[in-house]
XYZ file of C-alpha atoms in Angstrom:
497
model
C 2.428 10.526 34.340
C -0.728 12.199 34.917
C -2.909 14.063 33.022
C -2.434 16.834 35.148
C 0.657 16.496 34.695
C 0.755 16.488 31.073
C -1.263 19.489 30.674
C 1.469 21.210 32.831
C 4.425 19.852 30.411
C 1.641 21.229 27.708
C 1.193 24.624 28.919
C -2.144 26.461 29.680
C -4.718 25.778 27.021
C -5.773 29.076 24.840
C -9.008 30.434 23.325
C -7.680 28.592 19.863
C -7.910 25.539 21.517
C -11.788 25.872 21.694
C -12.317 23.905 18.493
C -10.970 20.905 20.494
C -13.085 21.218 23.219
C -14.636 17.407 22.676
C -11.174 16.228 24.101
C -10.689 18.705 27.045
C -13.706 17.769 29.096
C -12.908 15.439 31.747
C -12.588 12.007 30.388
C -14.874 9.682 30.198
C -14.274 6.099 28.853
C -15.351 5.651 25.292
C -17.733 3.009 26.095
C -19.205 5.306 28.632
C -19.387 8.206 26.454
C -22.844 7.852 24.347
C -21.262 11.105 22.042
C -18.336 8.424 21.155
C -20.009 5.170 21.203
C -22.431 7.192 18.397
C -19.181 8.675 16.322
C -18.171 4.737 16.549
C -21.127 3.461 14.849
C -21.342 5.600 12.477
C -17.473 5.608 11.667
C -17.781 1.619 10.760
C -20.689 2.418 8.893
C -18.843 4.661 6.837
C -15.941 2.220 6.475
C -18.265 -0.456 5.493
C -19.470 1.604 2.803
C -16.409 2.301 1.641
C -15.497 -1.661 1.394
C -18.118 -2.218 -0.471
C -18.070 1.148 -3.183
C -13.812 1.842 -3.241
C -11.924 -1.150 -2.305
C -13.506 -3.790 -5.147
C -13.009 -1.796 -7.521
C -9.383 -1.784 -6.662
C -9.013 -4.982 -6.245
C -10.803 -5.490 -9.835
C -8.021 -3.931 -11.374
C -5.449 -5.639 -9.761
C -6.676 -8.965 -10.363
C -6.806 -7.868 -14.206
C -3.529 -5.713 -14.034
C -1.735 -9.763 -12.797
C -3.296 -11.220 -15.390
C -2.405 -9.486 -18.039
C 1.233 -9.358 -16.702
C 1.189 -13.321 -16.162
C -0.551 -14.214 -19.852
C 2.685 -14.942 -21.266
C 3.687 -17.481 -19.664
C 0.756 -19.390 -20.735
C 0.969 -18.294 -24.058
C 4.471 -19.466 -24.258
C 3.281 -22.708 -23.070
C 0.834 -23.101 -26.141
C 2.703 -22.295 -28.898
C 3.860 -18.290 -28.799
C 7.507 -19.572 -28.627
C 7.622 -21.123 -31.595
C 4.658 -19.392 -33.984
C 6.933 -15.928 -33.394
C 10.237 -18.193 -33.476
C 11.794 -16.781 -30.305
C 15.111 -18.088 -29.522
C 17.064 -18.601 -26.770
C 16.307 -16.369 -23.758
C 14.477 -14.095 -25.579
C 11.543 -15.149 -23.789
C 13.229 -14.034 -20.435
C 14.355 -11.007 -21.727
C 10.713 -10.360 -22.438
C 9.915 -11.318 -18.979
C 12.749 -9.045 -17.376
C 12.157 -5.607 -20.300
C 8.590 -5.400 -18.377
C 10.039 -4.814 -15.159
C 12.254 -2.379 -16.473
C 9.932 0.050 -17.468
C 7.181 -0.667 -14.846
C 10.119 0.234 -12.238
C 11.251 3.573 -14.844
C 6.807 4.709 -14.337
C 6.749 4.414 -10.367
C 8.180 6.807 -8.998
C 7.239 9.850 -11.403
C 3.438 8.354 -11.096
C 3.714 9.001 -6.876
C 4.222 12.215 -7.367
C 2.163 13.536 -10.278
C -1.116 10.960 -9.800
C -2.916 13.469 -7.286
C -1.987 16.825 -9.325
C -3.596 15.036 -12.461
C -6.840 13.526 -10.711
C -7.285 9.874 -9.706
C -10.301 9.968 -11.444
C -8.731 10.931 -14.758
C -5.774 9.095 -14.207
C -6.856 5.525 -13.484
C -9.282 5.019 -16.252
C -6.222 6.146 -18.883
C -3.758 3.859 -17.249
C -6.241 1.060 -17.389
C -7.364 1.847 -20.961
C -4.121 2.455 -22.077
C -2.593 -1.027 -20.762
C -6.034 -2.768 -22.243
C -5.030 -1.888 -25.589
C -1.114 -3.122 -25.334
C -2.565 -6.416 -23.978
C -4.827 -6.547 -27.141
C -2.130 -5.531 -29.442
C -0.270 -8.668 -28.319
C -2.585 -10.554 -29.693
C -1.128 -9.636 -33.065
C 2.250 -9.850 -32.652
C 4.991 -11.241 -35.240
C 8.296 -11.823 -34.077
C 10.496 -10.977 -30.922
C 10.582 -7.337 -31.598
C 6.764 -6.520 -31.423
C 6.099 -8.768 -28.283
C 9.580 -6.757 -26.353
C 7.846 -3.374 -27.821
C 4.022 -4.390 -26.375
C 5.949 -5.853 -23.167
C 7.811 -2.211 -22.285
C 4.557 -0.351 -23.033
C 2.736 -3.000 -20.830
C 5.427 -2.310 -17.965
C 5.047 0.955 -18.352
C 1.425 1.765 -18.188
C 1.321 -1.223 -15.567
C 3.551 0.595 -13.230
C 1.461 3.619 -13.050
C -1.362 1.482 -11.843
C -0.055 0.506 -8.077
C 1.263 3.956 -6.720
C -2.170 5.322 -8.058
C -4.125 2.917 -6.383
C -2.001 3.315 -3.088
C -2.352 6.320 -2.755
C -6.020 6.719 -3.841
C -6.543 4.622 -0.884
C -4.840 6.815 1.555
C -7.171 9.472 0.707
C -10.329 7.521 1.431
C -8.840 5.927 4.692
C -7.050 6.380 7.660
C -3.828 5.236 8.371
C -5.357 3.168 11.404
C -7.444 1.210 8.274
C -5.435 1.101 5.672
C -3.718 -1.779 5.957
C -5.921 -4.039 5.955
C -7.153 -2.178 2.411
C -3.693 -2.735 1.340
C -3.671 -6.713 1.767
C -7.159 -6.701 -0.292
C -4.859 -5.428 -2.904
C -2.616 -8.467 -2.441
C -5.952 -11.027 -2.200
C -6.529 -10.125 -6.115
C -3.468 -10.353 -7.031
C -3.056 -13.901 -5.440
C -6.827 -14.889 -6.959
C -5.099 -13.915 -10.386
C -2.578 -16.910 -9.843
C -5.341 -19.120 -8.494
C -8.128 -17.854 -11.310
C -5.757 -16.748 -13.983
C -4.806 -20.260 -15.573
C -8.527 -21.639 -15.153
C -9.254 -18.650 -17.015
C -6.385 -19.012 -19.553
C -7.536 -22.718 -19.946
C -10.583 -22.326 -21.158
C -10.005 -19.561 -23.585
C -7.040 -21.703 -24.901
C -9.858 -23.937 -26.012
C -10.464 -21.365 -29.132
C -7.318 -22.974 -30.644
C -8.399 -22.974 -34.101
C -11.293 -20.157 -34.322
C -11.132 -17.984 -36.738
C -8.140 -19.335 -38.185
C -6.139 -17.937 -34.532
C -4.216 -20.513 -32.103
C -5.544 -19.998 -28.625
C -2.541 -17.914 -26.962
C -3.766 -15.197 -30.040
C -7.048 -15.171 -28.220
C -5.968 -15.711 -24.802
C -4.177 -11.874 -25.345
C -7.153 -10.110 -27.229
C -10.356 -11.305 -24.746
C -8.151 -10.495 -21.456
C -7.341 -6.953 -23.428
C -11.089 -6.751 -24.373
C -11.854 -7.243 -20.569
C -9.393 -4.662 -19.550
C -10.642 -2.113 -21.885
C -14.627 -2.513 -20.695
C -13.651 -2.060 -16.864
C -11.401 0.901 -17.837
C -14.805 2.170 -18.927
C -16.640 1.363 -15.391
C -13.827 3.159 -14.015
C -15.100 6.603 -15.671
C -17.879 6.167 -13.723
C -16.718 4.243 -10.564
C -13.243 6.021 -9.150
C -14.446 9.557 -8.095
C -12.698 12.304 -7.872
C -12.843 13.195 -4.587
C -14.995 11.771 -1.606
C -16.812 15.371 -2.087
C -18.298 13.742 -5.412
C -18.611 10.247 -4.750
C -21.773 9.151 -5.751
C -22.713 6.983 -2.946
C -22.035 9.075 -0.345
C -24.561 11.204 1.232
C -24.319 14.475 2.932
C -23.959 13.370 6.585
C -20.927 10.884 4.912
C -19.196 13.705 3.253
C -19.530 15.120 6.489
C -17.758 12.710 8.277
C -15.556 12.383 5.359
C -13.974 15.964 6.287
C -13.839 15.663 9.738
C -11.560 12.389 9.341
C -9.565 14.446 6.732
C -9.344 17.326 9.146
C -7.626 14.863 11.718
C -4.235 14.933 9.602
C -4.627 18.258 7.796
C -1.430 19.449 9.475
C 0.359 16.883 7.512
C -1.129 17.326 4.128
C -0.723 19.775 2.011
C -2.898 22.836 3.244
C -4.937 23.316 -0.255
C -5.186 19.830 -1.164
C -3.719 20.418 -4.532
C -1.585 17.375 -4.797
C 1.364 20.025 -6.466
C 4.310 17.953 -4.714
C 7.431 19.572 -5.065
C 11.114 19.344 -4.616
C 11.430 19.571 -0.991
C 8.656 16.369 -0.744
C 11.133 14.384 -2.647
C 14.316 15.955 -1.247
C 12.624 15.078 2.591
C 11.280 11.136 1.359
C 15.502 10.332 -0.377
C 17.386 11.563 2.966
C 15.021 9.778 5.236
C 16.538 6.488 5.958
C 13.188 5.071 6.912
C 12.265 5.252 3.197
C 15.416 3.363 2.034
C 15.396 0.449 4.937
C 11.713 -0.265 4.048
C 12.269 -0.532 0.182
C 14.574 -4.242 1.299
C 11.221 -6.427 0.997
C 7.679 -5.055 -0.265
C 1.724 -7.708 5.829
C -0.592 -6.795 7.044
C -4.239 -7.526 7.734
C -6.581 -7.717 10.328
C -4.789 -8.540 12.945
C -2.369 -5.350 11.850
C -5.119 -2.916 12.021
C -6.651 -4.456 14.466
C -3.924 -4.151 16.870
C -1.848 -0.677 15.166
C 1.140 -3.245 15.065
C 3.007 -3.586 11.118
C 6.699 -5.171 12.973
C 5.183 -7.673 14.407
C 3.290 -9.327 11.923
C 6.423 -8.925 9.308
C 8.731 -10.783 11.517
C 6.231 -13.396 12.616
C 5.632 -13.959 8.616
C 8.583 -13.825 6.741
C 10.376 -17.379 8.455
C 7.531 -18.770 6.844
C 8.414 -17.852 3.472
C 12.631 -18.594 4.254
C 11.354 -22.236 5.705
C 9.733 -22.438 2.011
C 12.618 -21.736 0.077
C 14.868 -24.136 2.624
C 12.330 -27.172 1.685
C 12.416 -26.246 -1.884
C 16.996 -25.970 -2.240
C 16.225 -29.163 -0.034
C 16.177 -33.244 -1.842
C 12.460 -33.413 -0.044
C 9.402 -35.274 -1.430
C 7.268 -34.209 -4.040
C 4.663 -33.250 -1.430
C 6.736 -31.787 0.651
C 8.074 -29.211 -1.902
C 4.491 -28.448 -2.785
C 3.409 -27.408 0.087
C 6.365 -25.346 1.013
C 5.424 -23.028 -2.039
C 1.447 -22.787 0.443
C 4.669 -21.086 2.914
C 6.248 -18.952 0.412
C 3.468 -17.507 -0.822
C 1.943 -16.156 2.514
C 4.663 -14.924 3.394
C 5.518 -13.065 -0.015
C 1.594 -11.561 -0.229
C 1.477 -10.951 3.413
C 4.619 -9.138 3.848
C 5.160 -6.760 0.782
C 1.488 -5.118 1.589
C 2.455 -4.708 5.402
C 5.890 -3.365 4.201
C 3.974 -1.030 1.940
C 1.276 -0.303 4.121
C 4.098 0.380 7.285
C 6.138 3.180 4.998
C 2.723 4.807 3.965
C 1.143 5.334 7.740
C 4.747 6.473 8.447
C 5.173 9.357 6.252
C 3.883 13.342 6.135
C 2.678 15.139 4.330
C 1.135 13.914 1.309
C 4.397 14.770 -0.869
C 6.392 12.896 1.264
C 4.295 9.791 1.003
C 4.045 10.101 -2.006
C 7.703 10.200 -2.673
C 8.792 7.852 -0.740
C 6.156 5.031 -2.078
C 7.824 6.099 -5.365
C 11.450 5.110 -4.205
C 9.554 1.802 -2.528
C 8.148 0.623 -5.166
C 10.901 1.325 -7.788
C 13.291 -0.265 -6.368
C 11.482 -3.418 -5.107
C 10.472 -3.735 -8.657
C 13.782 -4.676 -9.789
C 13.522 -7.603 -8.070
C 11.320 -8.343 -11.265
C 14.366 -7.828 -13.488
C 16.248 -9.956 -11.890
C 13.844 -13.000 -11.476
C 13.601 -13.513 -15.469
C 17.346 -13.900 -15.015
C 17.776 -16.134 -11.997
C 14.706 -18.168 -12.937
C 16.189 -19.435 -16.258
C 14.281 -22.336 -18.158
C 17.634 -24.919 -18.496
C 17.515 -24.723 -14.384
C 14.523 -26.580 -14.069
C 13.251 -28.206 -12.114
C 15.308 -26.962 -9.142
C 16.081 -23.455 -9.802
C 18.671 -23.617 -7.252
C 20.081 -20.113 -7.678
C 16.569 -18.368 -8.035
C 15.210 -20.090 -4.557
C 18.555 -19.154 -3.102
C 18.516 -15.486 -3.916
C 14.782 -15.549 -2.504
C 16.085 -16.920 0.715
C 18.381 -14.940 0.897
C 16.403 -11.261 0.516
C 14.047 -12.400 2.685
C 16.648 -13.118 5.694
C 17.978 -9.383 5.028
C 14.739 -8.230 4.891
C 13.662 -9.907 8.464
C 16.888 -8.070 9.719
C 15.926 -4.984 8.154
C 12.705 -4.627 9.726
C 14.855 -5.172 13.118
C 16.672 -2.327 12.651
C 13.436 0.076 10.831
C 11.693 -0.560 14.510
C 14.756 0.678 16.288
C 15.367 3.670 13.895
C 11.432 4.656 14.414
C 11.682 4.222 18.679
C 14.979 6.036 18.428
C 13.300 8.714 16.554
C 10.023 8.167 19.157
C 12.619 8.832 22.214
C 14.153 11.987 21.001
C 10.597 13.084 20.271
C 9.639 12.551 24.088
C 12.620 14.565 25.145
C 11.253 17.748 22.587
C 7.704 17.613 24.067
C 9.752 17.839 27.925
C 11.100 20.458 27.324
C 8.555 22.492 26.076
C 8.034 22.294 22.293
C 5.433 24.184 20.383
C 4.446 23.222 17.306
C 5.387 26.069 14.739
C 2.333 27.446 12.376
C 3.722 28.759 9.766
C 4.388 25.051 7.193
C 3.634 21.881 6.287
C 4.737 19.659 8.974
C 6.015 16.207 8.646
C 6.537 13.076 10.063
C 9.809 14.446 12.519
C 7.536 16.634 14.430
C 7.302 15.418 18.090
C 3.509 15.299 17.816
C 3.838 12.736 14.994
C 3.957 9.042 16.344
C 5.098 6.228 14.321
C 3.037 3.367 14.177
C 6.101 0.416 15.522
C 3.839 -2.120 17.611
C 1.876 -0.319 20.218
C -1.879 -0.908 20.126
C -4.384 2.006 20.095
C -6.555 1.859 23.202
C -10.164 2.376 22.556
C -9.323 5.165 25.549
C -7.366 7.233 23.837
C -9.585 7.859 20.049
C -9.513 10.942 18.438
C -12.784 13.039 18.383
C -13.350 14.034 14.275
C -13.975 17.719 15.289
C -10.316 18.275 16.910
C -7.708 19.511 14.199
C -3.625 19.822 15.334
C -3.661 22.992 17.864
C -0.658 24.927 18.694
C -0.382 23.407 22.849
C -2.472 19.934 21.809
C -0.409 17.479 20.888
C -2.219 14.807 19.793
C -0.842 11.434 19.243
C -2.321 8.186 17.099
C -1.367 5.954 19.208
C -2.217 7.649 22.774
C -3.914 11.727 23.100
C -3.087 13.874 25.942
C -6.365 14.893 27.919
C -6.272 18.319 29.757
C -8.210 18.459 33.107
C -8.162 20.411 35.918
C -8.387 17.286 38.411
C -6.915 14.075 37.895
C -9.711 11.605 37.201
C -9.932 7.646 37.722
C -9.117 7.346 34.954
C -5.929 9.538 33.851
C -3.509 6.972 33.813
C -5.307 5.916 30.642
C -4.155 8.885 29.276
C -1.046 8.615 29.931
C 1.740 8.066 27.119
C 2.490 4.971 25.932
């Protein structure tokens, strides 16, 4: 199809289409275009900036918020079991009551965490976890550490849907996944760092009178507190007062928020209501991607999430067959190398392949909510299915792992045909004529919207930052319709995917 002939199926431009005139002019490739090749530069400045001012600090509190989940299993390996005389499974059950309540703060936190300010919000969540962690120092008995554990759940499970989501307001869908899977490095450098760490403040076994697991809780909960305080001052409110942007940022800033304005909410006032959540729980999309919580470079790099999901996950089911399996030593160790790439690698693609694939902001908000609440029982269940008197095989544990992992490679099968099913039907709306209603939010099912399945976005067919969703353009993120009056050499580049 031509580009003539998609300005026909289009319809005549009007005057309100003057805003976008950057992407009427006859096309020019984007390396040819010195406008483009200078909006390039200064884009991946921008985004370098942003890697080095928004994303650590992210991934700080990550890293922390794993740690100071993981600490008791290292205090219940020096001595917590038996100075609070826990009996039984009442160490699992401490494990599992976590989960409970970090799955009961997800959802609400989606939708409320941009009405309430990130920059307000984060801090308190940190702060208020810090303290639990340093009240476990001084626990008793069972009761106290089940009480600090639900409060740590909780205030723990407000942390990830913030973060998320405080992402997706700083970058593009096109970029965020690889933001997502820096997420999932700190958490995995908490399992490598966390019992080095844990090791050497067991050391202070004796000071003060305290055995070390005492002090392992209280300095980790001492850390936690001091970067909830760098927070006040690191995790702006807005990219309009971030303090290391400059004018001609901020500038860009709005022009890459202006992109998607159609499918946010129109004042920017983060008041989700109840058609957001209503239009996130009858979307099946949101419900198919909650089986299994990838994504990197190659993801962004290539605007393919499918792909990289099915490639990974046999990686992580070949793990848990090794493991069920009467292999060597060495073999079994490096099968859990397999399981853990693909457990990190999938769950941020997973997460990162609902977010790009939701509007507006309520929506996404929502359904991240239902995503990450129910994936989070899978922690419930683990402190159940990984039971102490099963070691060293945990043969039902590995085989429930297996086994979600081989639905979830089958449900990411059938999310890709739900999304080019819904892709086709949008094809057939633009054909005959649609045109795109002005008067609401719109979301994800309008034809203009594109999925992201696994179709690469050609450096042809980028978006120029000035061009906002017109009534007769119909832009597209992974291909743009470019009106001309001749066809030029290069209009089959602009043709749909």
């Amino acid at each position: 199809m031509s580009a003539t002939n998609n300005a026909q199926i289009l319809g005549p431009l009007t005057n309100s289409d003057e805003k976008s005139a950057n992407v009427q002019r006859e096309h020019l490739p984007c390396d040819e275009d010195p406008e483009a090749l200078e909006l390039k530069k200064r884009e991946e400045a921008l985004r370098r900036k942003l890697d080095c001012y928004v994303a650590p600090v992210m991934m700080m509190l990550m890293l922390i918020s794993y740690l100071d989940r993981g600490n008791i299993g290292f205090a219940a390996t020096q001595g917590m079991t038996k100075d609070i005389e826990l009996k039984g499974s009442e160490l699992n059950t401490a494990v599992s009551v976590f989960y409970i309540f970090y799955i009961l703060a997800e959802f609400p936190t989606s939708i409320l965490v941009k009405r309430l300010q990130f920059n307000r919000v984060i801090p308190t969540i940190t702060l208020s976890w810090g303290l639990v962690c340093l009240c476990m120092g001084f626990v008793q008995n069972f009761a106290g550490l089940v009480t600090t554990r639900i409060f740590l759940g909780f205030f723990e499970g407000c942390l990830f849907p913030s973060m998320t989501l405080f992402l997706c307001n700083w970058y593009t869908r096109e970029e965020l996944g690889i933001r997502i899977a820096y997420l999932f490095i700190a958490s995995a450098l908490s399992g490598a760092f966390g019992g080095l760490i844990a090791f050497g403040i067991l050391y202070m076994n004796g000071v003060g009178g305290w055995p070390g697991w005492r002090w392992l809780y209280v300095l980790e909960g001492i850390i936690t507190i001091l970067w909830a305080a760098c927070c006040i001052f690191l995790v702006p409110k807005s990219f309009e007062t971030a303090y290391f942007l400059n004018e001609e940022e901020k500038q860009l800033m709005r022009q890459r928020a202006a992109r998607t304005q159609a499918y946010s909410d129109s004042e920017g006032s983060g008041h989700y209501g109840k058609a957001d959540i209503k239009e996130a729980a009858k979307d099946t999309k949101s419900w198919l991607h909650v089986v299994y919580a990838i994504g990197a470079y190659l993801s962004d790099r290539h605007q393919t999430r499918f792909l990289p999901l099915v490639l990974t996950a046999p990686f992580g089911i070949a793990g848990y067959a090794i493991l069920l399996s009467p292999a060597s030593p060495g073999t079994q160790y490096f099968a859990t190398y397999l399981i853990a790439t693909a457990c990190f690698l999938c769950t941020g693609g997973n997460i990162t392949w609902l977010s790009a694939n939701c509007a507006p902001d309520g929506k996404r908000a929502a359904s991240l909510g239902i995503l990450l609440t129910l994936t989070n029982i899978g922690g419930v269940v683990s402190g159940q299915i990984y039971q102490s008197n099963a070691a060293p095989r945990y043969t039902l544990g590995h085989a429930w792992s297996l086994s979600c992992l081989a639905v979830a490679w089958c449900a990411w099968w059938l999310v890709r045909s739900l999304y080019r099913r819904r892709e086709t039907e949008k094809d057939y709306r633009i054909a005959e004529g649609y045109v795109r209603p002005e008067d609401r939010i719109y979301t994800d099912r309008e034809p203009d919207f594109r999925y992201q399945t696994n179709k690469k976005l050609s450096i042809h067919q980028t978006i120029h930052p000035s061009q906002t969703p017109q009534r007769h353009l119909i832009p597209k993120p992974s291909s743009l319709f470019v009106h001309t009056t001749q066809p030029s050499a290069n209009s089959s580049q602009a043709n749909l995917l």
